[in-house]
């Protein structure tokens, strides 16, 4: 019984794993006409997981399962946020999948297993448990990208994602093996202690750090390890792109926090310079190349790359304020990206994917409300005050200046101004161009309600930024 009690802090993960298996079995044995029940079961699984998480909220940091797993307030917040994001993703996806004959259990089962992988990454306290979570998430995402078997673009994107992801994972494992050879442990706490004792310029330690950073940067989509991201965003079905662009980003943030801040924190002087280069390149390439895109999903992919650059600004600061800003920026970005991809789903219908910028022409004439939602999201992503994205950018730039990286902060502001062009182009198309078609929006009421709430949340958290900033500050 004592051994079993050690698993109590991981109750949410155990519940989620069991629930995902139930959804899998139900989808396997249910008659074809009842396959839509997987949607209800998946939402129930997320709701149940959220309930278990709430009931097992930790009062303090605990390292359990022989040092492999950590439970702390930060992990609790990130898991609850992940549950909300995944539930919203499932709600957005339902109509899209149903109209195209794709409403099967695979999407929801894979989504639940990917969520489980994100949970494991969030609570990882060992390079081994981190790797298990990473692979669980990655393998689920590879399959989700290829979910539409009739689409050659989806198959190509999945193949590219799988091969490049495999190379990145190989780099991560190679770096981990060298790190184990140098420190003699896979436990992040022990690695931090050994790294503090060793010379920060130890060549073996730096080689290990470099390979691990390649794996981390790939999963985050930072330049120059970003080439998979535009193709996967464009080739995958939009609900899958939505999942990769939101929930998976929380897993990537957890990964970089556990490895660099908790495990290799004593080497901050070494990895901060590497992150500075990645951040600068990501902000530059992401914002400049996005201007040339005519496909909205590719534009949002390059936009994601630029936002990753800003998140790295907070991480490389290495201070509590910098980490807090990076977490806040990630959660803010996930809220904004959810609404942006939700708008693409809203405008799409059977046989038509609203992926081109031109598809947003004259949206204000067709639906002033949802044109307003998209306007708020675009302005927020551009960093226009007083919206959510403005405070997120302000927080990471302030953290960079605080540690003497003023030149990076100036570069961030410069590239934000450049990036504002492609966000404003969407607004111009909606409000100043004639609509290509007059057909009313055909989305269901549940999608409209969730998307409206998502857009209002971007506005509300901009008007009252302390709601989210305070929540992040409480757990760090």
GROMACS .gro file of C-alpha atoms in nm:
model
  476
    1UNK     CA    1   0.000   0.000   0.000
    2UNK     CA    2   0.287   0.232   0.076
    3UNK     CA    3   0.421   0.183  -0.274
    4UNK     CA    4   0.081   0.249  -0.428
    5UNK     CA    5   0.044   0.569  -0.225
    6UNK     CA    6   0.344   0.710  -0.411
    7UNK     CA    7   0.129   0.726  -0.723
    8UNK     CA    8  -0.133   0.949  -0.558
    9UNK     CA    9   0.028   1.277  -0.676
   10UNK     CA   10   0.001   1.146  -1.033
   11UNK     CA   11  -0.373   1.071  -0.999
   12UNK     CA   12  -0.465   1.308  -1.282
   13UNK     CA   13  -0.226   1.137  -1.524
   14UNK     CA   14  -0.352   0.792  -1.421
   15UNK     CA   15  -0.713   0.900  -1.464
   16UNK     CA   16  -0.639   1.055  -1.804
   17UNK     CA   17  -0.458   0.741  -1.925
   18UNK     CA   18  -0.749   0.520  -1.819
   19UNK     CA   19  -1.003   0.759  -1.974
   20UNK     CA   20  -0.812   0.766  -2.305
   21UNK     CA   21  -0.817   0.383  -2.310
   22UNK     CA   22  -1.193   0.385  -2.244
   23UNK     CA   23  -1.248   0.626  -2.536
   24UNK     CA   24  -1.028   0.404  -2.753
   25UNK     CA   25  -1.224   0.090  -2.667
   26UNK     CA   26  -1.558   0.265  -2.703
   27UNK     CA   27  -1.463   0.389  -3.048
   28UNK     CA   28  -1.350   0.041  -3.142
   29UNK     CA   29  -1.672  -0.136  -3.049
   30UNK     CA   30  -1.939   0.129  -3.103
   31UNK     CA   31  -2.146   0.099  -3.425
   32UNK     CA   32  -2.057   0.347  -3.695
   33UNK     CA   33  -2.362   0.566  -3.634
   34UNK     CA   34  -2.260   0.616  -3.270
   35UNK     CA   35  -1.897   0.711  -3.338
   36UNK     CA   36  -1.978   1.072  -3.249
   37UNK     CA   37  -2.000   0.955  -2.886
   38UNK     CA   38  -1.620   0.969  -2.877
   39UNK     CA   39  -1.650   1.348  -2.874
   40UNK     CA   40  -1.869   1.341  -2.561
   41UNK     CA   41  -1.645   1.083  -2.393
   42UNK     CA   42  -1.331   1.285  -2.471
   43UNK     CA   43  -1.483   1.599  -2.321
   44UNK     CA   44  -1.591   1.396  -2.017
   45UNK     CA   45  -1.234   1.265  -1.985
   46UNK     CA   46  -1.094   1.620  -1.985
   47UNK     CA   47  -1.358   1.734  -1.737
   48UNK     CA   48  -1.282   1.439  -1.508
   49UNK     CA   49  -0.908   1.507  -1.531
   50UNK     CA   50  -0.965   1.872  -1.439
   51UNK     CA   51  -1.173   1.761  -1.139
   52UNK     CA   52  -0.900   1.522  -1.020
   53UNK     CA   53  -0.640   1.796  -1.068
   54UNK     CA   54  -0.846   2.038  -0.861
   55UNK     CA   55  -0.895   1.780  -0.585
   56UNK     CA   56  -0.523   1.700  -0.567
   57UNK     CA   57  -0.386   2.055  -0.583
   58UNK     CA   58  -0.044   2.055  -0.412
   59UNK     CA   59   0.031   2.281  -0.117
   60UNK     CA   60   0.404   2.264  -0.179
   61UNK     CA   61   0.658   2.119  -0.416
   62UNK     CA   62   0.690   1.738  -0.397
   63UNK     CA   63   0.934   1.511  -0.582
   64UNK     CA   64   0.791   1.158  -0.601
   65UNK     CA   65   0.834   0.826  -0.783
   66UNK     CA   66   1.203   0.798  -0.694
   67UNK     CA   67   1.280   1.146  -0.823
   68UNK     CA   68   1.119   1.100  -1.165
   69UNK     CA   69   0.816   1.320  -1.107
   70UNK     CA   70   0.760   1.661  -0.953
   71UNK     CA   71   0.436   1.818  -0.840
   72UNK     CA   72   0.439   2.191  -0.775
   73UNK     CA   73   0.202   2.487  -0.815
   74UNK     CA   74   0.346   2.567  -1.160
   75UNK     CA   75   0.278   2.217  -1.290
   76UNK     CA   76  -0.074   2.237  -1.147
   77UNK     CA   77  -0.146   2.566  -1.327
   78UNK     CA   78  -0.003   2.444  -1.658
   79UNK     CA   79  -0.202   2.119  -1.643
   80UNK     CA   80  -0.528   2.297  -1.566
   81UNK     CA   81  -0.462   2.541  -1.848
   82UNK     CA   82  -0.383   2.249  -2.080
   83UNK     CA   83  -0.716   2.086  -1.993
   84UNK     CA   84  -0.905   2.406  -2.078
   85UNK     CA   85  -0.716   2.449  -2.406
   86UNK     CA   86  -0.771   2.086  -2.511
   87UNK     CA   87  -1.143   2.107  -2.428
   88UNK     CA   88  -1.174   2.423  -2.639
   89UNK     CA   89  -0.979   2.254  -2.920
   90UNK     CA   90  -1.220   1.959  -2.916
   91UNK     CA   91  -1.517   2.197  -2.923
   92UNK     CA   92  -1.373   2.388  -3.219
   93UNK     CA   93  -1.299   2.066  -3.406
   94UNK     CA   94  -1.635   1.892  -3.383
   95UNK     CA   95  -1.825   2.069  -3.665
   96UNK     CA   96  -1.517   2.074  -3.889
   97UNK     CA   97  -1.467   1.698  -3.855
   98UNK     CA   98  -1.838   1.612  -3.879
   99UNK     CA   99  -1.892   1.805  -4.204
  100UNK     CA  100  -1.594   1.634  -4.369
  101UNK     CA  101  -1.680   1.283  -4.251
  102UNK     CA  102  -1.380   1.278  -4.017
  103UNK     CA  103  -1.571   1.269  -3.687
  104UNK     CA  104  -1.410   0.948  -3.564
  105UNK     CA  105  -1.252   0.852  -3.238
  106UNK     CA  106  -0.894   0.873  -3.365
  107UNK     CA  107  -0.871   1.251  -3.335
  108UNK     CA  108  -0.995   1.253  -2.977
  109UNK     CA  109  -0.799   0.946  -2.865
  110UNK     CA  110  -0.475   1.083  -3.010
  111UNK     CA  111  -0.555   1.423  -2.859
  112UNK     CA  112  -0.599   1.265  -2.515
  113UNK     CA  113  -0.272   1.070  -2.539
  114UNK     CA  114  -0.092   1.384  -2.656
  115UNK     CA  115  -0.238   1.563  -2.353
  116UNK     CA  116  -0.106   1.284  -2.132
  117UNK     CA  117   0.239   1.333  -2.287
  118UNK     CA  118   0.216   1.707  -2.215
  119UNK     CA  119   0.124   1.629  -1.852
  120UNK     CA  120   0.428   1.402  -1.815
  121UNK     CA  121   0.656   1.670  -1.964
  122UNK     CA  122   0.513   1.931  -1.728
  123UNK     CA  123   0.587   1.716  -1.420
  124UNK     CA  124   0.913   1.558  -1.538
  125UNK     CA  125   1.197   1.564  -1.287
  126UNK     CA  126   1.420   1.327  -1.477
  127UNK     CA  127   1.556   1.334  -1.831
  128UNK     CA  128   1.404   0.987  -1.874
  129UNK     CA  129   1.049   1.085  -1.774
  130UNK     CA  130   1.084   1.400  -1.984
  131UNK     CA  131   1.179   1.189  -2.284
  132UNK     CA  132   0.882   0.954  -2.229
  133UNK     CA  133   0.643   1.249  -2.216
  134UNK     CA  134   0.805   1.407  -2.522
  135UNK     CA  135   0.773   1.090  -2.728
  136UNK     CA  136   0.415   1.027  -2.618
  137UNK     CA  137   0.319   1.377  -2.726
  138UNK     CA  138   0.524   1.372  -3.047
  139UNK     CA  139   0.405   1.031  -3.172
  140UNK     CA  140   0.044   1.132  -3.111
  141UNK     CA  141   0.097   1.457  -3.302
  142UNK     CA  142   0.262   1.281  -3.598
  143UNK     CA  143  -0.044   1.056  -3.629
  144UNK     CA  144  -0.282   1.350  -3.587
  145UNK     CA  145  -0.118   1.539  -3.873
  146UNK     CA  146  -0.179   1.238  -4.102
  147UNK     CA  147  -0.531   1.199  -3.965
  148UNK     CA  148  -0.699   1.286  -4.296
  149UNK     CA  149  -0.580   0.987  -4.501
  150UNK     CA  150  -0.729   1.124  -4.824
  151UNK     CA  151  -0.512   1.437  -4.816
  152UNK     CA  152  -0.169   1.415  -4.989
  153UNK     CA  153  -0.067   1.742  -4.820
  154UNK     CA  154  -0.140   1.597  -4.476
  155UNK     CA  155   0.060   1.282  -4.556
  156UNK     CA  156   0.355   1.490  -4.678
  157UNK     CA  157   0.340   1.715  -4.371
  158UNK     CA  158   0.323   1.414  -4.138
  159UNK     CA  159   0.621   1.248  -4.307
  160UNK     CA  160   0.828   1.567  -4.286
  161UNK     CA  161   0.726   1.621  -3.923
  162UNK     CA  162   0.809   1.258  -3.834
  163UNK     CA  163   1.154   1.255  -3.998
  164UNK     CA  164   1.267   1.595  -3.868
  165UNK     CA  165   1.115   1.522  -3.529
  166UNK     CA  166   1.307   1.195  -3.516
  167UNK     CA  167   1.634   1.377  -3.589
  168UNK     CA  168   1.559   1.633  -3.315
  169UNK     CA  169   1.476   1.358  -3.068
  170UNK     CA  170   1.802   1.184  -3.160
  171UNK     CA  171   1.993   1.506  -3.082
  172UNK     CA  172   1.811   1.536  -2.751
  173UNK     CA  173   1.892   1.177  -2.657
  174UNK     CA  174   2.256   1.212  -2.764
  175UNK     CA  175   2.293   1.523  -2.550
  176UNK     CA  176   2.121   1.345  -2.260
  177UNK     CA  177   2.359   1.048  -2.285
  178UNK     CA  178   2.663   1.280  -2.273
  179UNK     CA  179   2.506   1.466  -1.981
  180UNK     CA  180   2.460   1.136  -1.797
  181UNK     CA  181   2.823   1.050  -1.863
  182UNK     CA  182   2.938   1.384  -1.720
  183UNK     CA  183   2.705   1.412  -1.419
  184UNK     CA  184   2.631   1.043  -1.351
  185UNK     CA  185   2.257   1.104  -1.314
  186UNK     CA  186   1.936   1.162  -1.508
  187UNK     CA  187   1.767   1.331  -1.211
  188UNK     CA  188   1.730   1.703  -1.284
  189UNK     CA  189   1.804   1.801  -0.924
  190UNK     CA  190   2.121   1.592  -0.918
  191UNK     CA  191   2.223   1.725  -1.262
  192UNK     CA  192   2.186   2.081  -1.128
  193UNK     CA  193   2.404   1.998  -0.826
  194UNK     CA  194   2.677   1.836  -1.038
  195UNK     CA  195   2.668   2.114  -1.299
  196UNK     CA  196   2.721   2.370  -1.021
  197UNK     CA  197   3.031   2.180  -0.903
  198UNK     CA  198   3.180   2.138  -1.250
  199UNK     CA  199   3.357   2.401  -1.456
  200UNK     CA  200   3.098   2.581  -1.669
  201UNK     CA  201   3.341   2.570  -1.962
  202UNK     CA  202   3.376   2.191  -1.949
  203UNK     CA  203   3.371   2.088  -2.316
  204UNK     CA  204   3.169   1.772  -2.254
  205UNK     CA  205   2.906   1.964  -2.064
  206UNK     CA  206   2.884   2.226  -2.340
  207UNK     CA  207   2.850   1.961  -2.610
  208UNK     CA  208   2.570   1.794  -2.412
  209UNK     CA  209   2.401   2.131  -2.364
  210UNK     CA  210   2.425   2.209  -2.737
  211UNK     CA  211   2.261   1.883  -2.847
  212UNK     CA  212   1.986   1.912  -2.586
  213UNK     CA  213   1.920   2.268  -2.696
  214UNK     CA  214   1.877   2.152  -3.058
  215UNK     CA  215   1.603   1.911  -2.947
  216UNK     CA  216   1.433   2.174  -2.733
  217UNK     CA  217   1.451   2.444  -3.004
  218UNK     CA  218   1.302   2.206  -3.262
  219UNK     CA  219   1.001   2.122  -3.046
  220UNK     CA  220   0.947   2.491  -2.980
  221UNK     CA  221   0.989   2.585  -3.349
  222UNK     CA  222   1.277   2.829  -3.299
  223UNK     CA  223   1.498   2.938  -3.592
  224UNK     CA  224   1.702   2.766  -3.742
  225UNK     CA  225   1.510   2.450  -3.641
  226UNK     CA  226   1.176   2.583  -3.764
  227UNK     CA  227   1.148   2.450  -4.122
  228UNK     CA  228   0.891   2.184  -4.033
  229UNK     CA  229   0.649   2.430  -3.880
  230UNK     CA  230   0.500   2.616  -4.183
  231UNK     CA  231   0.456   2.293  -4.382
  232UNK     CA  232   0.294   2.110  -4.090
  233UNK     CA  233   0.066   2.404  -4.008
  234UNK     CA  234  -0.049   2.424  -4.371
  235UNK     CA  235  -0.069   2.052  -4.446
  236UNK     CA  236  -0.246   1.934  -4.131
  237UNK     CA  237  -0.625   1.960  -4.092
  238UNK     CA  238  -0.699   2.291  -3.917
  239UNK     CA  239  -0.819   2.131  -3.588
  240UNK     CA  240  -0.483   1.948  -3.570
  241UNK     CA  241  -0.294   2.270  -3.645
  242UNK     CA  242  -0.495   2.427  -3.366
  243UNK     CA  243  -0.386   2.153  -3.124
  244UNK     CA  244  -0.018   2.181  -3.225
  245UNK     CA  245  -0.028   2.561  -3.207
  246UNK     CA  246  -0.182   2.574  -2.860
  247UNK     CA  247  -0.167   2.273  -2.625
  248UNK     CA  248   0.166   2.144  -2.757
  249UNK     CA  249   0.323   2.487  -2.692
  250UNK     CA  250   0.255   2.443  -2.320
  251UNK     CA  251   0.443   2.113  -2.331
  252UNK     CA  252   0.736   2.279  -2.509
  253UNK     CA  253   0.746   2.554  -2.246
  254UNK     CA  254   0.750   2.295  -1.967
  255UNK     CA  255   1.031   2.108  -2.143
  256UNK     CA  256   1.254   2.413  -2.175
  257UNK     CA  257   1.179   2.517  -1.815
  258UNK     CA  258   1.257   2.177  -1.663
  259UNK     CA  259   1.574   2.119  -1.866
  260UNK     CA  260   1.735   2.462  -1.883
  261UNK     CA  261   1.611   2.638  -1.570
  262UNK     CA  262   1.585   2.350  -1.322
  263UNK     CA  263   1.842   2.105  -1.458
  264UNK     CA  264   2.104   2.320  -1.628
  265UNK     CA  265   2.039   2.644  -1.442
  266UNK     CA  266   2.401   2.664  -1.317
  267UNK     CA  267   2.509   2.684  -1.684
  268UNK     CA  268   2.293   2.991  -1.746
  269UNK     CA  269   2.593   3.188  -1.866
  270UNK     CA  270   2.644   2.934  -2.146
  271UNK     CA  271   2.290   2.869  -2.264
  272UNK     CA  272   2.171   3.230  -2.232
  273UNK     CA  273   2.397   3.337  -2.520
  274UNK     CA  274   2.275   3.046  -2.733
  275UNK     CA  275   1.912   3.138  -2.659
  276UNK     CA  276   1.987   3.503  -2.743
  277UNK     CA  277   2.091   3.399  -3.095
  278UNK     CA  278   1.784   3.175  -3.134
  279UNK     CA  279   1.554   3.451  -3.004
  280UNK     CA  280   1.696   3.714  -3.239
  281UNK     CA  281   1.679   3.485  -3.544
  282UNK     CA  282   1.326   3.372  -3.456
  283UNK     CA  283   1.196   3.728  -3.420
  284UNK     CA  284   1.368   3.835  -3.742
  285UNK     CA  285   1.287   3.540  -3.971
  286UNK     CA  286   0.939   3.489  -3.827
  287UNK     CA  287   0.825   3.848  -3.874
  288UNK     CA  288   0.996   3.919  -4.208
  289UNK     CA  289   0.898   3.595  -4.386
  290UNK     CA  290   0.538   3.617  -4.258
  291UNK     CA  291   0.494   3.934  -4.467
  292UNK     CA  292   0.538   3.735  -4.789
  293UNK     CA  293   0.275   3.471  -4.702
  294UNK     CA  294  -0.065   3.463  -4.871
  295UNK     CA  295  -0.180   3.152  -4.687
  296UNK     CA  296  -0.315   3.241  -4.342
  297UNK     CA  297  -0.201   2.915  -4.179
  298UNK     CA  298   0.155   2.967  -4.307
  299UNK     CA  299   0.140   3.329  -4.192
  300UNK     CA  300   0.034   3.216  -3.845
  301UNK     CA  301   0.314   2.957  -3.851
  302UNK     CA  302   0.577   3.227  -3.907
  303UNK     CA  303   0.395   3.442  -3.653
  304UNK     CA  304   0.436   3.153  -3.406
  305UNK     CA  305   0.809   3.146  -3.478
  306UNK     CA  306   0.835   3.516  -3.396
  307UNK     CA  307   0.638   3.468  -3.073
  308UNK     CA  308   0.873   3.184  -2.977
  309UNK     CA  309   1.155   3.439  -3.007
  310UNK     CA  310   0.980   3.658  -2.750
  311UNK     CA  311   0.924   3.363  -2.515
  312UNK     CA  312   1.296   3.281  -2.536
  313UNK     CA  313   1.372   3.642  -2.435
  314UNK     CA  314   1.207   3.575  -2.100
  315UNK     CA  315   1.375   3.237  -2.053
  316UNK     CA  316   1.725   3.364  -2.133
  317UNK     CA  317   1.694   3.639  -1.872
  318UNK     CA  318   1.709   3.359  -1.616
  319UNK     CA  319   1.556   3.576  -1.342
  320UNK     CA  320   1.225   3.504  -1.162
  321UNK     CA  321   1.073   3.800  -1.347
  322UNK     CA  322   1.200   3.661  -1.679
  323UNK     CA  323   1.062   3.311  -1.616
  324UNK     CA  324   0.732   3.459  -1.503
  325UNK     CA  325   0.718   3.670  -1.820
  326UNK     CA  326   0.792   3.367  -2.041
  327UNK     CA  327   0.516   3.159  -1.878
  328UNK     CA  328   0.274   3.452  -1.902
  329UNK     CA  329   0.365   3.510  -2.269
  330UNK     CA  330   0.312   3.143  -2.354
  331UNK     CA  331  -0.033   3.129  -2.193
  332UNK     CA  332  -0.129   3.459  -2.359
  333UNK     CA  333  -0.010   3.332  -2.698
  334UNK     CA  334  -0.208   3.008  -2.658
  335UNK     CA  335  -0.529   3.206  -2.592
  336UNK     CA  336  -0.469   3.429  -2.898
  337UNK     CA  337  -0.370   3.141  -3.129
  338UNK     CA  338  -0.678   2.945  -3.025
  339UNK     CA  339  -0.903   3.229  -3.143
  340UNK     CA  340  -0.707   3.281  -3.467
  341UNK     CA  341  -0.733   2.916  -3.573
  342UNK     CA  342  -1.093   2.910  -3.450
  343UNK     CA  343  -1.170   3.184  -3.702
  344UNK     CA  344  -1.027   2.970  -3.985
  345UNK     CA  345  -1.251   2.682  -3.875
  346UNK     CA  346  -1.550   2.917  -3.854
  347UNK     CA  347  -1.510   3.038  -4.213
  348UNK     CA  348  -1.440   2.691  -4.355
  349UNK     CA  349  -1.712   2.461  -4.479
  350UNK     CA  350  -1.743   2.134  -4.668
  351UNK     CA  351  -1.518   2.145  -4.974
  352UNK     CA  352  -1.376   2.486  -4.882
  353UNK     CA  353  -1.088   2.567  -4.648
  354UNK     CA  354  -1.066   2.936  -4.553
  355UNK     CA  355  -0.687   2.925  -4.539
  356UNK     CA  356  -0.602   3.208  -4.778
  357UNK     CA  357  -0.583   3.568  -4.665
  358UNK     CA  358  -0.818   3.657  -4.952
  359UNK     CA  359  -1.089   3.442  -4.790
  360UNK     CA  360  -1.120   3.708  -4.517
  361UNK     CA  361  -1.209   3.984  -4.765
  362UNK     CA  362  -1.518   4.175  -4.662
  363UNK     CA  363  -1.579   3.965  -4.350
  364UNK     CA  364  -1.720   4.274  -4.177
  365UNK     CA  365  -2.003   4.283  -4.431
  366UNK     CA  366  -2.086   3.918  -4.365
  367UNK     CA  367  -2.045   3.916  -3.988
  368UNK     CA  368  -1.945   4.236  -3.803
  369UNK     CA  369  -1.921   4.045  -3.473
  370UNK     CA  370  -1.666   3.786  -3.587
  371UNK     CA  371  -1.477   4.048  -3.788
  372UNK     CA  372  -1.447   4.231  -3.457
  373UNK     CA  373  -1.323   3.913  -3.286
  374UNK     CA  374  -1.055   3.866  -3.554
  375UNK     CA  375  -0.959   4.234  -3.528
  376UNK     CA  376  -0.904   4.203  -3.152
  377UNK     CA  377  -0.695   3.888  -3.201
  378UNK     CA  378  -0.479   4.041  -3.477
  379UNK     CA  379  -0.422   4.362  -3.281
  380UNK     CA  380  -0.336   4.161  -2.972
  381UNK     CA  381  -0.086   3.946  -3.160
  382UNK     CA  382   0.070   4.264  -3.299
  383UNK     CA  383   0.110   4.397  -2.944
  384UNK     CA  384  -0.135   4.687  -2.965
  385UNK     CA  385  -0.236   4.824  -2.620
  386UNK     CA  386  -0.444   4.763  -2.417
  387UNK     CA  387  -0.481   4.405  -2.540
  388UNK     CA  388  -0.339   4.081  -2.401
  389UNK     CA  389  -0.046   4.059  -2.640
  390UNK     CA  390   0.080   4.406  -2.545
  391UNK     CA  391   0.132   4.316  -2.178
  392UNK     CA  392   0.295   3.987  -2.274
  393UNK     CA  393   0.547   4.162  -2.498
  394UNK     CA  394   0.605   4.434  -2.240
  395UNK     CA  395   0.681   4.176  -1.970
  396UNK     CA  396   0.948   3.986  -2.168
  397UNK     CA  397   1.109   4.306  -2.300
  398UNK     CA  398   1.129   4.446  -1.946
  399UNK     CA  399   1.290   4.121  -1.827
  400UNK     CA  400   1.549   4.138  -2.107
  401UNK     CA  401   1.635   4.501  -2.024
  402UNK     CA  402   1.662   4.413  -1.654
  403UNK     CA  403   1.950   4.173  -1.724
  404UNK     CA  404   2.131   4.411  -1.959
  405UNK     CA  405   2.006   4.264  -2.290
  406UNK     CA  406   1.879   4.603  -2.406
  407UNK     CA  407   1.991   4.543  -2.764
  408UNK     CA  408   1.768   4.235  -2.778
  409UNK     CA  409   1.475   4.431  -2.640
  410UNK     CA  410   1.530   4.701  -2.904
  411UNK     CA  411   1.543   4.433  -3.173
  412UNK     CA  412   1.220   4.287  -3.032
  413UNK     CA  413   1.043   4.622  -3.059
  414UNK     CA  414   1.178   4.675  -3.412
  415UNK     CA  415   1.061   4.337  -3.536
  416UNK     CA  416   0.723   4.384  -3.362
  417UNK     CA  417   0.672   4.699  -3.567
  418UNK     CA  418   0.763   4.508  -3.884
  419UNK     CA  419   0.533   4.223  -3.783
  420UNK     CA  420   0.240   4.458  -3.730
  421UNK     CA  421   0.218   4.490  -4.111
  422UNK     CA  422   0.091   4.139  -4.176
  423UNK     CA  423  -0.156   4.149  -3.887
  424UNK     CA  424  -0.295   4.482  -4.009
  425UNK     CA  425  -0.322   4.339  -4.361
  426UNK     CA  426  -0.583   4.092  -4.233
  427UNK     CA  427  -0.777   4.379  -4.072
  428UNK     CA  428  -0.761   4.578  -4.396
  429UNK     CA  429  -0.897   4.282  -4.594
  430UNK     CA  430  -1.189   4.239  -4.353
  431UNK     CA  431  -1.292   4.603  -4.333
  432UNK     CA  432  -1.188   4.774  -4.657
  433UNK     CA  433  -1.219   4.506  -4.928
  434UNK     CA  434  -1.537   4.386  -5.093
  435UNK     CA  435  -1.653   4.039  -4.990
  436UNK     CA  436  -1.584   3.761  -5.239
  437UNK     CA  437  -1.909   3.588  -5.142
  438UNK     CA  438  -2.222   3.679  -4.953
  439UNK     CA  439  -2.302   3.337  -4.806
  440UNK     CA  440  -2.374   3.351  -4.431
  441UNK     CA  441  -2.136   3.174  -4.195
  442UNK     CA  442  -2.247   2.814  -4.158
  443UNK     CA  443  -2.090   2.721  -3.822
  444UNK     CA  444  -2.288   2.570  -3.534
  445UNK     CA  445  -2.393   2.764  -3.226
  446UNK     CA  446  -2.142   2.590  -2.995
  447UNK     CA  447  -1.848   2.700  -3.213
  448UNK     CA  448  -1.983   3.055  -3.231
  449UNK     CA  449  -2.025   3.075  -2.852
  450UNK     CA  450  -1.679   2.934  -2.771
  451UNK     CA  451  -1.509   3.153  -3.032
  452UNK     CA  452  -1.689   3.463  -2.906
  453UNK     CA  453  -1.582   3.382  -2.551
  454UNK     CA  454  -1.224   3.324  -2.672
  455UNK     CA  455  -1.216   3.664  -2.844
  456UNK     CA  456  -1.368   3.841  -2.543
  457UNK     CA  457  -1.110   3.673  -2.319
  458UNK     CA  458  -0.830   3.831  -2.525
  459UNK     CA  459  -0.996   4.170  -2.471
  460UNK     CA  460  -1.078   4.114  -2.102
  461UNK     CA  461  -0.727   3.994  -2.010
  462UNK     CA  462  -0.593   4.303  -2.184
  463UNK     CA  463  -0.819   4.537  -1.989
  464UNK     CA  464  -0.753   4.347  -1.664
  465UNK     CA  465  -0.403   4.199  -1.712
  466UNK     CA  466  -0.350   4.128  -1.344
  467UNK     CA  467  -0.593   3.834  -1.361
  468UNK     CA  468  -0.346   3.622  -1.560
  469UNK     CA  469  -0.026   3.791  -1.441
  470UNK     CA  470  -0.131   3.735  -1.079
  471UNK     CA  471  -0.211   3.368  -1.140
  472UNK     CA  472   0.134   3.311  -1.292
  473UNK     CA  473   0.309   3.507  -1.015
  474UNK     CA  474   0.138   3.295  -0.750
  475UNK     CA  475   0.289   2.969  -0.879
  476UNK     CA  476   0.648   3.087  -0.937
   0.00000   0.00000   0.00000
